[in-house]
Coordinates of C-alpha atoms in Angstrom, one line a residue:
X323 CA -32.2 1.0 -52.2
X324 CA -29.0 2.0 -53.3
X325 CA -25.6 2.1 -51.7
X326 CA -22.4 3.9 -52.3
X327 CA -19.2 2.5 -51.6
X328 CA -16.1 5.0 -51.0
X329 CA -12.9 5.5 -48.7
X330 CA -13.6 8.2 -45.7
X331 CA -10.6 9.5 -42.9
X332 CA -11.6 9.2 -39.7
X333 CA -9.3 10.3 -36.8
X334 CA -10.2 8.6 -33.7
X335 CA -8.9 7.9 -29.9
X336 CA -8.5 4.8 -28.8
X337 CA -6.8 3.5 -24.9
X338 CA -4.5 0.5 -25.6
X339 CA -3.4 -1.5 -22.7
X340 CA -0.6 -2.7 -24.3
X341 CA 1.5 -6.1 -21.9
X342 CA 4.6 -3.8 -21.2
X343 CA 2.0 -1.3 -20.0
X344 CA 0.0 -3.7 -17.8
X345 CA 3.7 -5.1 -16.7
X346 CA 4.5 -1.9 -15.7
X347 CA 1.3 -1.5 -13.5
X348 CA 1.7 -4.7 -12.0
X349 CA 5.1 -4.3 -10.8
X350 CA 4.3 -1.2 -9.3
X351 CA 1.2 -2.3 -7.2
X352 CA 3.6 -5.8 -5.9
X353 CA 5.2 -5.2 -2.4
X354 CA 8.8 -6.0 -2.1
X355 CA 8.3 -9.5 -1.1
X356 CA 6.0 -10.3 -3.9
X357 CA 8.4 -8.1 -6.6
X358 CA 10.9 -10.4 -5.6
X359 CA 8.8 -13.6 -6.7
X360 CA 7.7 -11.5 -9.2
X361 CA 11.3 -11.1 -10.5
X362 CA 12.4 -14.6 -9.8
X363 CA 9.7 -16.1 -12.2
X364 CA 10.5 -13.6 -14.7
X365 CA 14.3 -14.5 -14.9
X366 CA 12.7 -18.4 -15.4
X367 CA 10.8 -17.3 -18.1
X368 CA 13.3 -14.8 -19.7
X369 CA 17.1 -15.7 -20.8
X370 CA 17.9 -13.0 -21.6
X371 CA 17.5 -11.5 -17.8
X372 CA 20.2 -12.9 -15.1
X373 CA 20.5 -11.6 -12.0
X374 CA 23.9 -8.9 -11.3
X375 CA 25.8 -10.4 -8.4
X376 CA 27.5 -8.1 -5.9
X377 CA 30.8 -8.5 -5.7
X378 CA 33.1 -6.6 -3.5
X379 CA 35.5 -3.8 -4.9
X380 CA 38.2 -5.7 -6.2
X381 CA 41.7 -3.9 -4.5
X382 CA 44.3 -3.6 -7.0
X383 CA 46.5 -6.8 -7.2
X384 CA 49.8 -6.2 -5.0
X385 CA 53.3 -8.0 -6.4
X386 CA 53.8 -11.1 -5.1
X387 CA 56.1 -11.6 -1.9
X388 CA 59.3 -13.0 -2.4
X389 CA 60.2 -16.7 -0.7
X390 CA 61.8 -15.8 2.5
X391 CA 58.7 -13.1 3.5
X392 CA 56.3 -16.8 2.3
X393 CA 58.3 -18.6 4.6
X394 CA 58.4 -16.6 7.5
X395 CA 54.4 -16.7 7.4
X396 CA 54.3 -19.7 7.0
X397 CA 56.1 -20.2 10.5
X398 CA 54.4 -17.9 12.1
X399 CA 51.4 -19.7 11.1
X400 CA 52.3 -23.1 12.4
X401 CA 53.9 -21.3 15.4
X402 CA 50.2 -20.4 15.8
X403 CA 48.7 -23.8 16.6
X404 CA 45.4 -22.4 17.8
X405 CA 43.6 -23.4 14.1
X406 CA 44.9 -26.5 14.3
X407 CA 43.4 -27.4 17.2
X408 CA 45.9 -27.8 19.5
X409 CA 46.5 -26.3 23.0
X410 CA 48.7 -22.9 23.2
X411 CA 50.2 -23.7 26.2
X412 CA 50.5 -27.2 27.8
X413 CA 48.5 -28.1 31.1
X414 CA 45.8 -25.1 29.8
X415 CA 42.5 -26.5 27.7
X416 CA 41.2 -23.9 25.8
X417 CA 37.2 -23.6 25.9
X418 CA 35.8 -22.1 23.3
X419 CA 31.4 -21.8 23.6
X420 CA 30.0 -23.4 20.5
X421 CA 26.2 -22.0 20.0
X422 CA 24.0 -24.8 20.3
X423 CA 22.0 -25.0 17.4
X424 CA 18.6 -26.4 19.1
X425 CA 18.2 -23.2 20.4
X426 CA 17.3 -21.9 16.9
X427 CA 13.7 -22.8 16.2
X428 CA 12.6 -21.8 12.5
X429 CA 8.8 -22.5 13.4
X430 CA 7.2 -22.3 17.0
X431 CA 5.7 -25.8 17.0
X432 CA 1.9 -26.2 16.4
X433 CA -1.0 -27.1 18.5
X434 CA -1.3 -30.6 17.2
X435 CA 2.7 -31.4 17.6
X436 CA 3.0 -30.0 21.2
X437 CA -0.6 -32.0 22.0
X438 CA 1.4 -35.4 20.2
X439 CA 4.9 -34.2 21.9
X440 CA 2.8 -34.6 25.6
X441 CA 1.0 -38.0 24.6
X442 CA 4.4 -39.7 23.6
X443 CA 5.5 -38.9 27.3
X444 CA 2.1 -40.7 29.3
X445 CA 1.9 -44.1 29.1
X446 CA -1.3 -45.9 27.3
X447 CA -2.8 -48.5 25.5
X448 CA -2.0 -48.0 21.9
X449 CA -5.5 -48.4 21.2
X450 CA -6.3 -44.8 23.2
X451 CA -3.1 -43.0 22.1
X452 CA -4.8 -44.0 18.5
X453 CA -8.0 -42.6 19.5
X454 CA -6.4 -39.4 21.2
X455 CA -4.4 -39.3 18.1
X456 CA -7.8 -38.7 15.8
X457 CA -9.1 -36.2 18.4
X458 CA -5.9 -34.1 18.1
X459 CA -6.1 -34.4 14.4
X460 CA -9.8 -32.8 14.6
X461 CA -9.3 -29.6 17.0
X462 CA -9.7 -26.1 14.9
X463 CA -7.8 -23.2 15.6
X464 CA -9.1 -22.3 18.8
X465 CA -8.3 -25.6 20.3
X466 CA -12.1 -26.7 20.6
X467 CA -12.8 -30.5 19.2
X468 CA -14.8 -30.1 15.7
X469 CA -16.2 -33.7 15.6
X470 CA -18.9 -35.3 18.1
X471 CA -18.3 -38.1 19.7
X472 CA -21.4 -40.3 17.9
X473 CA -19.9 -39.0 14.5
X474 CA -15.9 -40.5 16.0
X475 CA -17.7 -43.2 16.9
X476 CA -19.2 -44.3 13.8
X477 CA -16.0 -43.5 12.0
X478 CA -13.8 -45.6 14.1
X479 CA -16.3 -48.3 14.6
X480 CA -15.8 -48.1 18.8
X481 CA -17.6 -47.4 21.9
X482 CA -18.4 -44.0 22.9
X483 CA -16.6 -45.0 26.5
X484 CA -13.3 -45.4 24.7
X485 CA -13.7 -41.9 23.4
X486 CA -15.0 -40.6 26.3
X487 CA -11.5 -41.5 28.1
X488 CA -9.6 -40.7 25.2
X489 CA -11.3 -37.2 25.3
X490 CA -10.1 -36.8 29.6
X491 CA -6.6 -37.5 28.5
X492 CA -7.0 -34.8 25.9
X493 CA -8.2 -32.2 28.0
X494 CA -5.6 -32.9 30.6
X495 CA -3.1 -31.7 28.3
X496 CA -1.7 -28.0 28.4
X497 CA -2.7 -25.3 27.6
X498 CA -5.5 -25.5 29.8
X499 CA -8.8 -25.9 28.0
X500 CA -7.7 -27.9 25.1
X501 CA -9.9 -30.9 23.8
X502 CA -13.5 -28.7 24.7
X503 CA -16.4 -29.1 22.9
X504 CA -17.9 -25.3 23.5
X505 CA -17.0 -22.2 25.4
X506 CA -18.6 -23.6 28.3
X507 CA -17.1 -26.8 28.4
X508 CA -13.7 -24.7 28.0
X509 CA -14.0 -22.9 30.5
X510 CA -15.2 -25.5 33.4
X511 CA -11.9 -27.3 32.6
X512 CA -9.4 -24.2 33.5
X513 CA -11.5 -23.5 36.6
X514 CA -11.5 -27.6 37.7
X515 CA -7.6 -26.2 37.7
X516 CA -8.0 -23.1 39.9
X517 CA -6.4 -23.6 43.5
X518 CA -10.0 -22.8 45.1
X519 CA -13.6 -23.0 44.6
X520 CA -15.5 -20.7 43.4
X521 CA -19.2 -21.6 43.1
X522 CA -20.4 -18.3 41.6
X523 CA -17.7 -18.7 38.7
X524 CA -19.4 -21.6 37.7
X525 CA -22.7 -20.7 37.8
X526 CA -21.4 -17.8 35.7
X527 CA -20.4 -20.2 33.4
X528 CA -23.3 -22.7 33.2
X529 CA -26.1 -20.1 33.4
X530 CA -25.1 -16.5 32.7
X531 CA -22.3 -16.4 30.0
X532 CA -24.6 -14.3 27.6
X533 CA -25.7 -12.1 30.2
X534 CA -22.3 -11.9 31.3
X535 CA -21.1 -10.7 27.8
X536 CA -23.9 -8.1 27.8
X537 CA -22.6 -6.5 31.0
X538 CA -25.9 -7.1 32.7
X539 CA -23.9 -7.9 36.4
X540 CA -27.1 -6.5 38.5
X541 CA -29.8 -8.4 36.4
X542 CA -27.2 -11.8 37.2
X543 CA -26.8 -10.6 41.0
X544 CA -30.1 -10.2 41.4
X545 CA -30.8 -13.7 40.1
X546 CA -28.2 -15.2 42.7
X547 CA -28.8 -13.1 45.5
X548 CA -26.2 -11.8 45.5
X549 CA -24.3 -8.4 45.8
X550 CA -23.5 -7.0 42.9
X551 CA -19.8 -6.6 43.8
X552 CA -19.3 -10.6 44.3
X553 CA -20.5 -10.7 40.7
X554 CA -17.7 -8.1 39.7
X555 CA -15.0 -10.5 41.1
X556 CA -16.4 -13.4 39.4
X557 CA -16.7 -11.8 36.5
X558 CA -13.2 -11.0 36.6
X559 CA -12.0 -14.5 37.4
X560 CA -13.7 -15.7 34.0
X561 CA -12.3 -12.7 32.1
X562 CA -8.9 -14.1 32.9
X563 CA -9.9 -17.7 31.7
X564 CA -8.4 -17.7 27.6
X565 CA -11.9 -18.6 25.6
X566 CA -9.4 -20.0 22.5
X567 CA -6.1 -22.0 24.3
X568 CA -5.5 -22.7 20.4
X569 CA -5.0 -19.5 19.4
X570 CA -1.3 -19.1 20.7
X571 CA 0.1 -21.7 18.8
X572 CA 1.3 -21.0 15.3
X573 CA -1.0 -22.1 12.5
X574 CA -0.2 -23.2 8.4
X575 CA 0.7 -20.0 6.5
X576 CA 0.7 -18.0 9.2
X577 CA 1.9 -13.9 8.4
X578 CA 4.8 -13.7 11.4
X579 CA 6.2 -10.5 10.1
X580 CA 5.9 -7.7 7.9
X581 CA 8.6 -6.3 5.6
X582 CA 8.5 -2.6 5.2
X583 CA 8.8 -1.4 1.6
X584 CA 9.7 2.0 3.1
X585 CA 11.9 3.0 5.5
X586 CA 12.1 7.0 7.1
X587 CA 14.5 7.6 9.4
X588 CA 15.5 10.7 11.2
X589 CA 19.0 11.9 10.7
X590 CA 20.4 15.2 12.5
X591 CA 16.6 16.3 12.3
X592 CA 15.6 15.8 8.6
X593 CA 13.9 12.9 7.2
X594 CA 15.5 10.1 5.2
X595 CA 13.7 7.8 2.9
X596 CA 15.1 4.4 2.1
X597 CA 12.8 2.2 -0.5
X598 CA 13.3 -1.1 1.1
X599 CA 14.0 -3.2 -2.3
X600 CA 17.5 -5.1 -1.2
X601 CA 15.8 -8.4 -1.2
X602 CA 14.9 -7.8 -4.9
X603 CA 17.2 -9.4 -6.8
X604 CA 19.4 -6.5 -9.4
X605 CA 18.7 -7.8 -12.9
X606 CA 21.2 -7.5 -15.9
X607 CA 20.8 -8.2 -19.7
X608 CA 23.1 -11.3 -20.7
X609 CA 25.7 -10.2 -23.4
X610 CA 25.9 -13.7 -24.8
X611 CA 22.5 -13.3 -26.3
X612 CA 23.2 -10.1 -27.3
X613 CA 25.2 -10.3 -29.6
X614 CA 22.9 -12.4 -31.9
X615 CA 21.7 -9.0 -32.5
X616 CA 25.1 -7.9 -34.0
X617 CA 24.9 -7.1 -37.5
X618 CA 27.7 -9.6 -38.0
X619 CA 25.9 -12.2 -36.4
X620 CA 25.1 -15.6 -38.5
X621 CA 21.9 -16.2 -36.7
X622 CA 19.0 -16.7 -38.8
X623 CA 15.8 -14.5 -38.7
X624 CA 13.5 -16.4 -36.2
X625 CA 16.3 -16.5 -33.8
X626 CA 16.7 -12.6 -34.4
X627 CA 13.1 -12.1 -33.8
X628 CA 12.8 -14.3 -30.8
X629 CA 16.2 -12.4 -29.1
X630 CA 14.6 -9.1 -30.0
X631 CA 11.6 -9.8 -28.3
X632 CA 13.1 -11.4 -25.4
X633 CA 15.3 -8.0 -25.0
X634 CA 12.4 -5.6 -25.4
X635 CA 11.1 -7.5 -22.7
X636 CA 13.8 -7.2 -20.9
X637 CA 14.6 -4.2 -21.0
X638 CA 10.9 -3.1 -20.1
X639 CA 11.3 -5.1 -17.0
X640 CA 14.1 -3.4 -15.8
X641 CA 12.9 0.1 -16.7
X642 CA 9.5 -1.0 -14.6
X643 CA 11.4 -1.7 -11.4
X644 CA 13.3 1.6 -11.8
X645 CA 10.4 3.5 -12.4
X646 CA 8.3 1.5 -9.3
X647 CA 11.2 2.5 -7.5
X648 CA 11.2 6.3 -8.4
X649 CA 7.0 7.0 -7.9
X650 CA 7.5 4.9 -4.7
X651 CA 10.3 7.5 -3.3
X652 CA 8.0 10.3 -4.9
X653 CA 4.9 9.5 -3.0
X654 CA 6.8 8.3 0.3
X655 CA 8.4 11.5 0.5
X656 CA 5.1 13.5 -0.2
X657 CA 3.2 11.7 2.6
X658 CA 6.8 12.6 4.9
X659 CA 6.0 16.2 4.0
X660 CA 2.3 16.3 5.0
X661 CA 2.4 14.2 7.5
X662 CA 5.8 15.8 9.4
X663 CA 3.6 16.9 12.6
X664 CA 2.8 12.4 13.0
X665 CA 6.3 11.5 12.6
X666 CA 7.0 14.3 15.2
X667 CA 4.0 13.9 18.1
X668 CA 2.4 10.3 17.0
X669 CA -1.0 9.8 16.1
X670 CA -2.9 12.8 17.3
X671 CA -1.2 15.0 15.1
X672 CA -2.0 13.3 11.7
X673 CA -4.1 14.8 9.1
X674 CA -6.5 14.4 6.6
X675 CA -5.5 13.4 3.7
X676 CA -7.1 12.0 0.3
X677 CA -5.0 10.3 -2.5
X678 CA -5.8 13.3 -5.4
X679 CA -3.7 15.9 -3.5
X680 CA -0.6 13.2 -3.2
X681 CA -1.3 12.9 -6.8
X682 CA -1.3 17.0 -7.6
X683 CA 1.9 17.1 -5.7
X684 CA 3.5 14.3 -7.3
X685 CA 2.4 14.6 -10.5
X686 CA 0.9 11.5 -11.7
X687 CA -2.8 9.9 -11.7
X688 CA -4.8 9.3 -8.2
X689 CA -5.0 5.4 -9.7
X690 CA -1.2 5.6 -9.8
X691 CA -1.0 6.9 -5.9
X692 CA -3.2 4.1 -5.9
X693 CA -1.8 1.4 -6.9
X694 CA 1.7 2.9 -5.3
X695 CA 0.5 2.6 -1.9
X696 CA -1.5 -0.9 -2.2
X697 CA -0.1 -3.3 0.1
X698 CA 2.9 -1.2 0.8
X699 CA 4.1 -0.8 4.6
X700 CA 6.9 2.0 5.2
X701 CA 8.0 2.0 9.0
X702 CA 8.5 5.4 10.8
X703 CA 9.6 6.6 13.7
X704 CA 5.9 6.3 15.2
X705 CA 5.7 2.7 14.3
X706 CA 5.1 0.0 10.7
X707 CA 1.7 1.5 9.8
X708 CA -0.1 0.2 6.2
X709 CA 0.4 3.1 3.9
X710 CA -3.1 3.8 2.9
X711 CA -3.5 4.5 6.7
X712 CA -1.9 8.1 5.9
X713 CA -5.1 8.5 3.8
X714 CA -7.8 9.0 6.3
X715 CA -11.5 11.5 5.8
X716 CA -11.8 14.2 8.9
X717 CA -13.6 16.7 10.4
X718 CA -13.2 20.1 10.8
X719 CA -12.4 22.1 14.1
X720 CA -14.3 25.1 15.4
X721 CA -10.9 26.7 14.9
X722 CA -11.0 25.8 10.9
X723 CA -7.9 22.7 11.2
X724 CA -8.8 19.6 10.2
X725 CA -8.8 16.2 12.4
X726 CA -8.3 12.9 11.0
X727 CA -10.5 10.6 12.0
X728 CA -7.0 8.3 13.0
X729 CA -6.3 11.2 15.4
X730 CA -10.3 11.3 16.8
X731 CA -9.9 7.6 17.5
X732 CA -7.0 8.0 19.7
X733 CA -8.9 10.9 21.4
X734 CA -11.9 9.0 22.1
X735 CA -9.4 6.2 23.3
X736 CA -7.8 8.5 25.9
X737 CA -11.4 9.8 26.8
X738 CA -12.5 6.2 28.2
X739 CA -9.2 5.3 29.4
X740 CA -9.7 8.6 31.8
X741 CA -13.3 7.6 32.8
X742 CA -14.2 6.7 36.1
X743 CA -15.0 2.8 36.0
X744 CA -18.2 3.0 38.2
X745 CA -19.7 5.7 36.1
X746 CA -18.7 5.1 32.2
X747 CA -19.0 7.8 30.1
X748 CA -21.9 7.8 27.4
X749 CA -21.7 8.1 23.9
X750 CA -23.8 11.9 24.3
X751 CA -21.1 12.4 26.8
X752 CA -18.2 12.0 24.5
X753 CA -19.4 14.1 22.0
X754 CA -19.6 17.2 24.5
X755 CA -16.1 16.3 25.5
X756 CA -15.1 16.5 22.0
X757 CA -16.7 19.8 21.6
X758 CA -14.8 21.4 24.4
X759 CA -11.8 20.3 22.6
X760 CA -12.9 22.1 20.1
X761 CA -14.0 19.2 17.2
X762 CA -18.2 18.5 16.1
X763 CA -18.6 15.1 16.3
X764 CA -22.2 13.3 16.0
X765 CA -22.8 10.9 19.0
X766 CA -23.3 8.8 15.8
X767 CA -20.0 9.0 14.9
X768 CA -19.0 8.3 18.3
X769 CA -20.7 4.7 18.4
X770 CA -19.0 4.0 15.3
X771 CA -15.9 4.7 16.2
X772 CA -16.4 2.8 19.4
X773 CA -17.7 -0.3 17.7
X774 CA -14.3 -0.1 15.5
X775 CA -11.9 0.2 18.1
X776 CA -13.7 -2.7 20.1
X777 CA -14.6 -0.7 23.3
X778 CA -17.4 -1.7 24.9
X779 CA -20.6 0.2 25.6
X780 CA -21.4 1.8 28.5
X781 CA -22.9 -1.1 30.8
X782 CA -20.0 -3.3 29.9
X783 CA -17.6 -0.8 30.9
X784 CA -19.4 -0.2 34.5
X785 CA -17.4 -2.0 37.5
X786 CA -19.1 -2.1 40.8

């Protein structure tokens, strides 16, 4: 076996992802609020970035007054006694509202502080205000108690009676509800509340909850003897009972408002586009590092190196947000274009749309659309809608236009809002309706579209 040894060209392709390049492709899928983190962290890491703060337009200097103008404003200052504090005129008190700054709440309280802020105004043994304590401490998000009483006991080495009337207290506090152990138990409470009895409200609740979900109000009246009707208002009683009385309080890391990263407004009838990046902070390259770079500089080589690498980086970063900033105003500004007849007439009127012809128009990848409209809001004149919501499949018309499946949805939402309660509309029913208005739609479709928008079938929609 013999082999030969020699030198051979090759010319070959290769895809680097080089770090500036995965920089640049992480900034531009951040939202504002996490570019600004994003920025912040960078500046840490990075001495050669420092943040560019605005300063108002500095008015040219004007000469200095001369003594007697200084002392005339001086006494007309102290003739002014208002910032002093003292009355203009005597016999006269001038009120001036201060806010009151308990009135600004930077949280809404949660469940378990406005449950503790009622206990500290009862009076009990500090024994049960201990044991109430615990059960506050185990309620989930809905407001339901997560822990049995046998497991409570055994943890806090007492008597199930002691938890027992630690659990009334509990549910005797507001909201209404609170302390429950299941749905049942939840509801029973809020109607022990209700000005009058109603017996067939609680055997709603004790035997026929699951039926009562299912919309099977004949199969329950039959059961009761009763009309179906009476069933109807009972069933309308419970639907105003609140299943969760947890669920209005705020909870830990809660999302209480979204940022817009784009903003279109309409001006004198055209469209205006505002990239929503004040909060970031405006980055600068510090001069006093600079200069190490200056071919006079005595710094030696490593420090060279490391201040060359630090301004590359720099400068990349910078250029990054720029260009995040530019594809974001590109592709903002597309979906303005196609989408003029929503931002006009609302929902109804939007279109299908995929993410490769935003990307023919703009010129750049469909990944790049992408990664432009990931977790990016931009608020219209229609409403703050996610912008991958613009990017919806659709059907075609018997006229040849096509409907977004966004703008069916609202359709089939007017279709049952219009239906007469006593005889619901079926699924096959809808679809004819939609091909009178002139769209082909399965009665597959239909169902699936119902199920997403959380309308009910047709037995749970009937009313007697």
């Amino acid at each position: 076996m013999r082999m030969d040894f020699g030198l051979h060209l090759e010319q070959t392709q290769k895809l680097i992802m080089t770090p500036e390049l995965r920089q640049a492709i992480t900034v531009l899928q951040l939202s504002s609020v996490e570019l600004t983190e994003y920025v912040e962290q960078q500046v840490m890491e990075n001495p050669l970035l420092e943040v560019k703060e605005h300063d108002p337009e500095r008015q040219e200097d004007s000469p200095p007054p001369d003594k007697k103008e200084q002392d005339l404003e001086w006494i007309e200052y102290f003739q002014d006694r208002s910032d002093l504090g003292l009355s203009p005129n005597r016999g006269q008190r001038e009120i001036i509202e201060q806010p009151n700054y308990e009135q600004f709440v930077t949280q809404a309280p949660t469940l378990a502080e406005y449950l503790n802020f009622q206990l500290s105004l009862i009076s009990v043994s500090p024994d049960i205000k201990k044991f109430v304590q615990y059960l506050i401490g185990n309620l989930d998000a809905r407001g339901y108690v997560g822990i049995s009483l046998e497991e409570a006991s055994e943890q806090l080495a007492v008597g199930q009676e002691k938890l027992e009337e630690s659990l009334k207290i509990l549910q005797s506090f507001d909201p209404p509800g609170v302390g429950a152990r299941n749905l049942q138990e939840c509801l029973t409470i809020q109607v022990n509340l209700l000005p009058e009895e109603h017996p067939i409200v609680r055997r709603l609740i004790d035997d026929f909850l699951p039926d009562l979900a299912s919309g099977r109000l004949s199969k329950i009246a039959a059961k009761l003897n009763v009309s179906p009707q009476e069933i109807q208002k009972a069933a309308d009683i419970v639907k105003t009972l609140e299943p969760k009385p947890g669920r209005n309080f705020s909870q830990q890391n809660d999302t209480r408002y979204i940022i817009p990263d784009v903003v279109v407004e309409k001006v004198e009838g055209e469209y205006v586009i505002l990239v929503n990046d004040v909060a970031v902070p405006r980055l600068t390259i510090n001069n006093t590092y600079r200069n190490v770079l200056a071919k006079n500089s005595s710094a030696d080589q490593n420090t060279r190196q490391f201040v060359e690498e630090k301004l590359n980086a720099a400068a990349w970063l910078i250029r990054s947000i720029e260009q995040r900033r530019l594809t974001l105003y590109k592709v903002a500004n597309c979906l303005v274009e196609l989408q003029r007849d929503f931002l006009e007439h609302g929902v109804k009127q939007l279109k299908p749309l995929n993410l490769r012809k935003v990307a023919d128009i703009v010129g750049v990848h469909e990944s790049t659309v992408s990664r432009a409209t990931s977790n990016k809001y931009i608020q219209t004149p229609q409403g703050v809608f996610e912008m991958k919501y613009f990017f919806s499949t659709g059907l075609s018309g018997t006229s040849g236009n096509q409907v977004s499946a966004e703008s069916l949805k609202k359709i089939l939402q007017e279709i049952v809002q219009g239906e007469d309660p006593a005889t619901p509309l079926s699924d096959q029913k809808i679809t004819e309706l939609f091909d009178q208005r002139g769209v082909k739609i399965s009665r597959r479709t239909v169902t699936k579209y119902r199920d997403e928008l959380g309308i009910p079938s047709t037995t749970r929609r009937k009313r007697y």
